[in-house]
Short mmCIF file of C-alpha atoms in Angstrom, two decimals:
data_model
loop_
_atom_site.label_atom_id
_atom_site.label_comp_id
_atom_site.label_asym_id
_atom_site.label_seq_id
_atom_site.Cartn_x
_atom_site.Cartn_y
_atom_site.Cartn_z
CA MET A 1371 -21.26 -92.09 16.47
CA LEU A 1372 -22.57 -94.58 19.04
CA SER A 1373 -23.61 -92.03 21.63
CA GLY A 1374 -27.29 -92.99 21.39
CA GLU A 1375 -26.49 -96.53 22.47
CA MET A 1376 -24.42 -95.74 25.54
CA SER A 1377 -25.50 -97.50 28.69
CA SER A 1378 -25.41 -95.65 31.99
CA SER A 1379 -22.42 -97.69 33.19
CA MET A 1380 -20.51 -96.52 30.12
CA MET A 1381 -21.47 -92.91 30.79
CA LEU A 1382 -20.23 -93.25 34.39
CA ASN A 1383 -16.91 -94.41 33.05
CA ARG A 1384 -16.37 -91.10 31.24
CA VAL A 1385 -15.34 -89.47 34.50
CA GLY A 1386 -11.69 -89.74 33.67
CA SER A 1387 -10.34 -93.21 33.62
CA SER A 1388 -7.58 -94.69 31.53
CA ILE A 1389 -6.30 -98.06 30.38
CA VAL A 1390 -2.62 -98.87 30.91
CA PHE A 1391 -0.90 -101.76 29.13
CA PRO A 1392 2.62 -103.03 29.94
CA LEU A 1393 4.91 -103.23 26.89
CA HIS A 1394 7.59 -105.76 26.04
CA GLY A 1395 10.48 -105.47 23.60
CA ASN A 1396 13.30 -103.06 22.86
CA VAL A 1397 14.95 -101.13 20.04
CA TYR A 1398 17.94 -103.48 19.88
CA PRO A 1399 18.23 -106.40 19.47
CA ALA A 1400 14.44 -107.11 19.24
CA GLY A 1401 13.55 -104.18 16.98
CA TYR A 1402 9.95 -103.70 18.20
CA TYR A 1403 7.74 -103.07 21.22
CA ASN A 1404 4.59 -105.13 21.64
CA VAL A 1405 1.53 -105.28 23.87
CA THR A 1406 -0.53 -108.27 25.02
CA LEU A 1407 -4.26 -107.96 24.30
CA ASN A 1408 -6.93 -110.45 25.37
CA ILE A 1409 -9.49 -110.83 22.59
CA GLY A 1410 -12.42 -113.14 21.92
CA GLN A 1411 -14.89 -115.27 23.87
CA PRO A 1412 -13.30 -116.84 25.82
CA PRO A 1413 -10.48 -114.26 25.74
CA LYS A 1414 -7.12 -115.43 24.41
CA PRO A 1415 -3.82 -113.53 24.57
CA TYR A 1416 -2.16 -112.06 21.46
CA PHE A 1417 1.09 -110.11 21.04
CA LEU A 1418 0.57 -107.04 18.86
CA ASP A 1419 3.13 -104.53 17.62
CA ILE A 1420 2.13 -101.00 18.63
CA ASP A 1421 1.90 -98.78 15.56
CA THR A 1422 0.98 -95.09 15.69
CA GLY A 1423 1.63 -94.97 11.92
CA SER A 1424 -1.49 -96.98 10.97
CA ASP A 1425 -5.15 -97.22 12.04
CA LEU A 1426 -6.37 -100.78 11.68
CA THR A 1427 -5.81 -103.44 14.34
CA TRP A 1428 -5.62 -106.94 12.88
CA LEU A 1429 -4.72 -110.47 13.94
CA GLN A 1430 -3.35 -113.32 11.84
CA CYS A 1431 -6.49 -115.30 11.40
CA ASP A 1432 -7.68 -118.82 10.70
CA ALA A 1433 -10.36 -117.97 8.14
CA PRO A 1434 -8.66 -120.24 6.93
CA CYS A 1435 -5.28 -118.56 6.47
CA HIS A 1436 -3.91 -118.43 2.91
CA HIS A 1437 -0.60 -116.98 3.97
CA CYS A 1438 0.41 -116.30 7.57
CA THR A 1439 3.86 -115.51 8.93
CA GLU A 1440 5.39 -117.06 12.06
CA ALA A 1441 3.33 -116.13 15.15
CA PRO A 1442 3.83 -116.58 18.91
CA HIS A 1443 0.25 -117.83 19.51
CA PRO A 1444 -2.24 -120.03 17.62
CA LEU A 1445 -4.08 -118.14 14.85
CA TYR A 1446 -7.12 -116.09 15.88
CA GLN A 1447 -10.42 -117.93 15.33
CA PRO A 1448 -12.70 -115.18 13.97
CA SER A 1449 -16.07 -114.36 15.48
CA ASN A 1450 -19.09 -114.64 13.14
CA ASN A 1451 -19.86 -110.97 13.73
CA LEU A 1452 -18.95 -109.43 10.34
CA VAL A 1453 -18.71 -105.69 9.77
CA ALA A 1454 -21.00 -104.76 6.86
CA CYS A 1455 -19.61 -103.08 3.78
CA ASN A 1456 -21.66 -99.90 4.26
CA ASP A 1457 -20.33 -99.37 7.82
CA PRO A 1458 -18.37 -96.06 8.12
CA LEU A 1459 -15.48 -98.05 9.63
CA CYS A 1460 -15.26 -100.01 6.39
CA ALA A 1461 -15.33 -96.91 4.20
CA SER A 1462 -12.54 -95.34 6.29
CA LEU A 1463 -10.17 -98.18 5.33
CA GLN A 1464 -10.70 -97.86 1.57
CA PRO A 1465 -8.87 -95.43 -0.72
CA PRO A 1466 -10.93 -92.19 -1.12
CA GLY A 1467 -13.70 -92.54 -3.72
CA ASP A 1468 -12.94 -96.23 -4.21
CA HIS A 1469 -15.46 -97.87 -1.90
CA LYS A 1470 -16.96 -100.77 -3.83
CA CYS A 1471 -18.88 -103.55 -2.14
CA LEU A 1472 -18.33 -106.97 -3.70
CA ASP A 1473 -20.36 -108.49 -0.87
CA PRO A 1474 -22.59 -106.05 1.09
CA GLU A 1475 -22.50 -108.36 4.12
CA GLN A 1476 -18.73 -108.07 4.64
CA CYS A 1477 -15.90 -105.56 4.61
CA ASP A 1478 -12.66 -106.53 2.90
CA TYR A 1479 -9.51 -104.60 3.77
CA GLU A 1480 -5.89 -104.42 2.70
CA VAL A 1481 -3.19 -102.49 4.57
CA GLU A 1482 0.33 -101.93 3.31
CA TYR A 1483 3.24 -100.76 5.44
CA ALA A 1484 6.31 -98.67 4.59
CA ASP A 1485 8.60 -101.68 5.13
CA GLY A 1486 6.86 -103.60 2.31
CA GLY A 1487 4.71 -105.79 4.58
CA SER A 1488 0.95 -106.07 4.16
CA SER A 1489 -2.21 -107.71 5.49
CA LEU A 1490 -5.35 -108.63 3.60
CA GLY A 1491 -8.53 -109.84 5.25
CA VAL A 1492 -12.04 -109.14 6.43
CA LEU A 1493 -13.35 -106.92 9.25
CA VAL A 1494 -15.05 -108.62 12.22
CA LYS A 1495 -16.25 -107.46 15.65
CA ASP A 1496 -15.11 -109.20 18.82
CA VAL A 1497 -14.82 -108.65 22.54
CA PHE A 1498 -11.70 -107.02 24.01
CA LEU A 1499 -11.06 -107.58 27.72
CA LEU A 1500 -9.90 -104.25 29.19
CA ASN A 1501 -8.92 -103.24 32.73
CA PHE A 1502 -9.41 -99.56 33.54
CA THR A 1503 -7.38 -97.63 36.11
CA ASN A 1504 -10.54 -96.95 38.17
CA GLY A 1505 -10.85 -100.68 38.81
CA LYS A 1506 -13.54 -101.38 36.22
CA ARG A 1507 -13.24 -104.32 33.82
CA LEU A 1508 -15.15 -103.89 30.58
CA ASN A 1509 -15.52 -106.06 27.50
CA PRO A 1510 -16.42 -103.69 24.64
CA LEU A 1511 -17.21 -105.06 21.19
CA LEU A 1512 -14.65 -103.60 18.76
CA ALA A 1513 -13.88 -104.00 15.07
CA LEU A 1514 -10.61 -105.65 14.05
CA GLY A 1515 -9.14 -107.23 10.94
CA CYS A 1516 -9.11 -111.00 10.49
CA GLY A 1517 -5.96 -111.17 8.36
CA TYR A 1518 -5.79 -114.30 6.24
CA ASP A 1519 -3.10 -113.18 3.77
CA GLN A 1520 0.05 -111.54 5.17
CA LEU A 1521 3.22 -110.62 3.34
CA PRO A 1522 6.25 -110.11 5.57
CA GLY A 1523 8.07 -106.77 5.40
CA ARG A 1524 11.76 -105.97 5.80
CA ASP A 1525 11.48 -105.93 9.59
CA LEU A 1526 10.17 -109.47 9.95
CA HIS A 1527 9.71 -110.86 13.45
CA PRO A 1528 7.12 -113.23 14.95
CA LEU A 1529 3.88 -111.37 15.74
CA ASP A 1530 0.19 -112.18 16.15
CA GLY A 1531 -0.89 -108.87 14.65
CA ILE A 1532 -0.69 -105.10 14.76
CA LEU A 1533 -2.37 -102.63 17.12
CA GLY A 1534 -3.15 -99.60 14.95
CA LEU A 1535 -3.07 -96.42 17.05
CA GLY A 1536 -3.47 -93.85 14.25
CA LYS A 1537 -5.96 -91.00 13.96
CA GLY A 1538 -8.58 -92.79 11.83
CA ILE A 1539 -12.01 -93.90 13.12
CA SER A 1540 -11.07 -97.58 12.80
CA SER A 1541 -8.27 -97.39 15.43
CA ILE A 1542 -9.05 -99.05 18.78
CA PRO A 1543 -8.67 -95.77 20.77
CA SER A 1544 -11.06 -94.01 18.34
CA GLN A 1545 -13.60 -96.82 18.70
CA LEU A 1546 -13.33 -96.78 22.51
CA SER A 1547 -13.75 -93.02 22.51
CA SER A 1548 -16.85 -93.19 20.26
CA GLN A 1549 -18.37 -95.63 22.78
CA GLY A 1550 -17.72 -93.10 25.55
CA LEU A 1551 -15.21 -95.30 27.35
CA VAL A 1552 -12.05 -93.16 27.26
CA GLN A 1553 -10.90 -89.82 25.91
CA ASN A 1554 -9.24 -90.20 22.49
CA VAL A 1555 -5.75 -89.72 23.91
CA ILE A 1556 -2.93 -92.20 23.37
CA GLY A 1557 0.47 -92.21 25.00
CA HIS A 1558 3.49 -94.43 25.28
CA CYS A 1559 6.61 -94.59 27.37
CA LEU A 1560 9.32 -96.82 25.86
CA SER A 1561 12.09 -97.73 28.27
CA GLY A 1562 15.69 -97.68 27.08
CA ARG A 1563 16.15 -100.78 29.24
CA GLY A 1564 13.35 -102.55 27.35
CA GLY A 1565 9.64 -102.69 28.10
CA GLY A 1566 7.58 -99.68 29.14
CA PHE A 1567 3.87 -98.91 28.92
CA LEU A 1568 1.10 -97.76 26.58
CA PHE A 1569 -2.01 -95.91 27.73
CA PHE A 1570 -5.39 -94.71 26.44
CA GLY A 1571 -7.01 -91.80 28.29
CA ASP A 1572 -5.88 -88.46 29.68
CA ASP A 1573 -5.43 -88.85 33.43
CA ILE A 1574 -2.00 -90.51 33.45
CA TYR A 1575 0.17 -87.40 33.03
CA ASP A 1576 0.53 -83.88 34.37
CA SER A 1577 -0.27 -81.74 31.34
CA SER A 1578 1.57 -78.69 32.72
CA ARG A 1579 4.94 -80.49 32.57
CA VAL A 1580 4.57 -81.64 28.95
CA ALA A 1581 6.04 -79.80 25.93
CA TRP A 1582 3.03 -79.51 23.59
CA THR A 1583 2.86 -78.66 19.90
CA PRO A 1584 -0.20 -78.64 17.58
CA MET A 1585 -0.79 -81.59 15.24
CA SER A 1586 -0.06 -80.50 11.69
CA ARG A 1587 -3.00 -80.02 9.34
CA ASP A 1588 -0.68 -80.31 6.33
CA ILE A 1589 0.55 -83.82 7.16
CA SER A 1590 -2.83 -84.85 8.49
CA LYS A 1591 -2.68 -88.58 7.78
CA TYR A 1592 -0.10 -89.19 10.52
CA TYR A 1593 0.74 -87.86 13.97
CA SER A 1594 2.86 -84.94 12.89
CA PRO A 1595 4.17 -81.93 14.78
CA GLY A 1596 4.63 -80.23 11.39
CA PHE A 1597 7.82 -78.97 9.79
CA ALA A 1598 11.11 -79.01 11.67
CA GLU A 1599 14.41 -77.18 11.62
CA LEU A 1600 17.55 -79.22 12.40
CA ILE A 1601 19.55 -77.77 15.31
CA PHE A 1602 23.01 -79.22 16.07
CA ASP A 1603 24.71 -78.53 19.41
CA GLY A 1604 22.38 -75.57 19.98
CA LYS A 1605 23.05 -73.93 16.60
CA SER A 1606 20.86 -73.90 13.50
CA THR A 1607 22.14 -75.99 10.60
CA GLY A 1608 20.09 -73.99 8.09
CA ILE A 1609 18.24 -77.23 7.21
CA ARG A 1610 14.54 -76.39 7.56
CA ASN A 1611 11.02 -77.36 6.46
CA LEU A 1612 11.47 -81.03 7.33
CA PRO A 1613 8.03 -82.72 7.34
CA THR A 1614 8.13 -84.91 10.46
CA VAL A 1615 5.97 -87.73 11.85
CA PHE A 1616 6.03 -89.91 14.97
CA ASP A 1617 5.91 -93.65 14.30
CA SER A 1618 6.06 -96.19 17.13
CA GLY A 1619 6.01 -98.95 14.50
CA SER A 1620 9.52 -97.95 13.38
CA SER A 1621 12.48 -99.02 15.57
CA TYR A 1622 14.87 -96.45 14.16
CA SER A 1623 14.51 -92.84 13.06
CA TYR A 1624 14.81 -91.58 9.48
CA LEU A 1625 15.88 -88.23 8.05
CA ASN A 1626 15.50 -87.27 4.41
CA SER A 1627 18.65 -87.29 2.30
CA GLN A 1628 19.54 -83.61 2.81
CA ALA A 1629 19.09 -83.66 6.60
CA TYR A 1630 20.78 -87.06 6.91
CA GLN A 1631 23.87 -85.96 4.97
CA GLY A 1632 23.97 -82.71 6.98
CA LEU A 1633 23.79 -84.56 10.29
CA LEU A 1634 26.43 -87.08 9.19
CA PHE A 1635 28.82 -84.29 8.18
CA LEU A 1636 28.45 -82.58 11.59
CA LEU A 1637 28.76 -85.81 13.60
CA LYS A 1638 31.89 -86.87 11.69
CA LYS A 1639 33.41 -83.40 12.06
CA GLU A 1640 32.96 -83.63 15.85
CA LEU A 1641 34.58 -87.09 15.87
CA SER A 1642 37.75 -86.09 14.04
CA GLY A 1643 40.72 -86.50 16.37
CA LYS A 1644 38.64 -88.60 18.80
CA PRO A 1645 39.62 -92.24 19.56
CA LEU A 1646 36.81 -93.68 17.40
CA SER A 1647 37.05 -95.09 13.90
CA GLU A 1648 34.37 -96.16 11.43
CA THR A 1649 33.94 -99.90 11.15
CA SER A 1650 31.70 -102.26 9.24
CA ASP A 1651 29.07 -103.98 11.38
CA GLN A 1652 26.04 -105.83 9.99
CA THR A 1653 23.79 -104.18 12.60
CA LEU A 1654 23.38 -100.74 10.99
CA PRO A 1655 24.94 -98.86 8.04
CA LEU A 1656 27.23 -96.63 10.13
CA CYS A 1657 29.15 -97.82 13.21
CA TRP A 1658 32.23 -96.70 15.13
CA LYS A 1659 34.63 -98.80 17.18
CA GLY A 1660 36.85 -97.71 20.04
CA LYS A 1661 40.14 -99.04 21.42
CA LYS A 1662 38.12 -101.74 23.15
CA PRO A 1663 34.46 -102.79 22.77
CA PHE A 1664 31.93 -100.39 24.31
CA LYS A 1665 29.61 -101.77 26.99
CA SER A 1666 27.02 -98.99 27.02
CA ILE A 1667 26.22 -95.56 25.56
CA ARG A 1668 27.87 -94.08 28.67
CA ASP A 1669 31.25 -95.13 27.26
CA VAL A 1670 30.80 -93.02 24.10
CA LYS A 1671 28.45 -90.26 25.20
CA LYS A 1672 31.22 -87.69 25.61
CA TYR A 1673 32.19 -87.90 21.91
CA PHE A 1674 28.69 -87.19 20.54
CA LYS A 1675 26.70 -83.96 20.63
CA THR A 1676 22.98 -83.48 21.23
CA PHE A 1677 20.95 -82.32 18.26
CA ALA A 1678 17.30 -81.29 18.05
CA LEU A 1679 14.31 -80.85 15.78
CA SER A 1680 12.59 -77.54 16.42
CA PHE A 1681 8.90 -77.10 15.56
CA THR A 1682 7.05 -73.80 15.32
CA SER A 1683 4.00 -74.31 17.47
CA GLY A 1684 1.61 -71.53 16.50
CA GLY A 1685 2.94 -67.99 16.29
CA ARG A 1686 6.58 -67.53 17.30
CA THR A 1687 6.98 -70.12 20.04
CA LYS A 1688 9.11 -73.11 19.18
CA THR A 1689 8.95 -76.57 20.73
CA LYS A 1690 12.17 -78.60 20.63
CA LEU A 1691 12.55 -82.36 20.55
CA GLU A 1692 16.10 -83.07 21.72
CA PHE A 1693 18.14 -86.09 20.62
CA SER A 1694 20.81 -86.91 23.18
CA PRO A 1695 23.26 -89.71 22.18
CA GLU A 1696 20.89 -92.21 23.87
CA ALA A 1697 18.18 -91.16 21.40
CA TYR A 1698 20.22 -91.93 18.30
CA LEU A 1699 22.94 -94.51 19.12
CA ILE A 1700 22.88 -98.20 19.98
CA ILE A 1701 25.74 -100.42 21.15
CA SER A 1702 25.82 -103.47 18.87
CA SER A 1703 26.54 -107.03 19.99
CA LYS A 1704 30.12 -106.46 18.76
CA GLY A 1705 30.59 -103.52 21.13
CA ASN A 1706 30.47 -100.84 18.43
CA ALA A 1707 28.48 -97.60 18.61
CA CYS A 1708 26.01 -97.51 15.69
CA LEU A 1709 23.91 -94.65 14.35
CA GLY A 1710 20.19 -95.45 14.74
CA ILE A 1711 19.19 -92.73 12.29
CA LEU A 1712 18.89 -93.81 8.67
CA ASN A 1713 18.48 -92.19 5.28
CA GLY A 1714 14.71 -92.28 4.72
CA THR A 1715 14.92 -91.20 1.08
CA GLU A 1716 16.90 -94.39 0.35
CA VAL A 1717 14.17 -96.65 1.78
CA GLY A 1718 11.30 -94.99 -0.06
CA LEU A 1719 10.08 -92.46 2.52
CA GLY A 1720 10.66 -89.57 0.09
CA ASP A 1721 10.90 -86.29 1.96
CA LEU A 1722 9.31 -87.60 5.17
CA ASN A 1723 11.29 -87.60 8.43
CA VAL A 1724 10.30 -90.27 10.94
CA ILE A 1725 10.82 -90.18 14.70
CA GLY A 1726 11.05 -93.87 15.62
CA ASP A 1727 11.29 -95.80 18.88
CA ILE A 1728 15.01 -95.14 19.43
CA SER A 1729 14.33 -91.40 19.71
CA MET A 1730 11.23 -91.74 21.91
CA GLN A 1731 12.88 -93.85 24.65
CA ASP A 1732 12.64 -92.73 28.26
CA ARG A 1733 10.03 -90.10 27.56
CA MET A 1734 6.29 -90.10 27.54
CA VAL A 1735 4.95 -89.22 24.10
CA ILE A 1736 1.27 -88.23 24.06
CA TYR A 1737 -1.07 -87.90 21.07
CA ASN A 1738 -4.13 -85.95 22.22
CA ASN A 1739 -6.74 -86.34 19.47
CA GLU A 1740 -9.31 -84.41 21.51
CA LYS A 1741 -7.17 -81.25 21.55
CA GLN A 1742 -5.19 -82.03 18.37
CA VAL A 1743 -1.80 -81.68 20.09
CA ILE A 1744 1.28 -83.88 20.51
CA GLY A 1745 3.44 -83.69 23.61
CA TRP A 1746 6.54 -85.19 25.17
CA VAL A 1747 8.17 -85.15 28.59
CA PRO A 1748 11.13 -87.08 30.11
CA ALA A 1749 9.76 -89.97 32.19
CA ASN A 1750 10.62 -93.15 34.05
CA CYS A 1751 9.13 -95.76 31.72
CA ASP A 1752 10.04 -98.69 33.99
CA ARG A 1753 7.21 -98.03 36.43
CA LEU A 1754 3.57 -98.49 35.43
CA PRO A 1755 1.65 -95.30 36.22
CA LYS A 1756 -1.48 -95.09 38.33
CA SER A 1757 -4.34 -92.88 37.24
CA LYS A 1758 -3.98 -89.31 38.60
CA SER A 1759 -7.58 -89.40 39.80
CA ASN A 1760 -6.87 -92.26 42.20
CA SER A 1761 -3.22 -91.71 43.02
CA ILE A 1762 -2.25 -90.08 46.31
#
């Protein structure tokens, strides 16, 4: 990678330090969590959606822009530092075996998202201003997309760009790791009250308290704990082999048709005879109302059971990801309880099951690319963590 070019100050930084970013946003009503990054010379702030389901980081860009969507900040003015077409970063963004260079001096990219949105542009390098937990401030030069043609997806909201946190070499954490600046470990803690934090590096959490499971080699494109079995109220449903991925770019969670119908049947069975009735609410496909509007999940918690996805993590041991009512319900603006789990087969996800933001709230979720494991642990996401190495 870039190890030959590391300066001694970069090597010193390897001794366990992390970068922590505050997050803004919520599952409902915003529908996204974003981070503020300072990019460019001089640095300017941009709001980026955090997305563990894709690799490339890009900004809406004045190159000039052919088609940009509404953005909170002025368009990014690209640096003149183009990434060449033969750069490995460029090749990693092209479909396999389809790496053609129309112009050897530049790297064109196009990314498409599951919600139908896309970005087309050119790869540039620019300075990112980063504060490390050991007190250092560094300005590494990193590759990002200058997006001059964006199509909005279903989940349209104003954004300056996307922070790709996937496993590929073009993701910002991968680039930082190849420059020797942090371990290739990403984590996030999304607060149910809104906000939270994102971190790069491995000295923010106590590994012994985390439930770990190996990253799947079968679903290798995404962060996947492999194939799950659906457990409802502690009992197996018989629904197994559910290919599952974590995606912080998705507000809600998705089950394939079979698992979704199975879960719906069990939830509705539990609700029969309870003082809740189905109601139509524009917020989500399935909502329930009570005798009077609900103010919080606490008002309905007693009527809903916990379910879980259970993953076999090497050999016979199983790691469970539990979904309490807080991890699958929202209270809509009308005071109804709505199911934040949707039928993924209906929106084009095929057989894939997606764990979205709603189901990752109030826990730290960690993607350790060094050890190829994914972990989760209940956490207070309202307080920014200090690095373990310099906390008392």
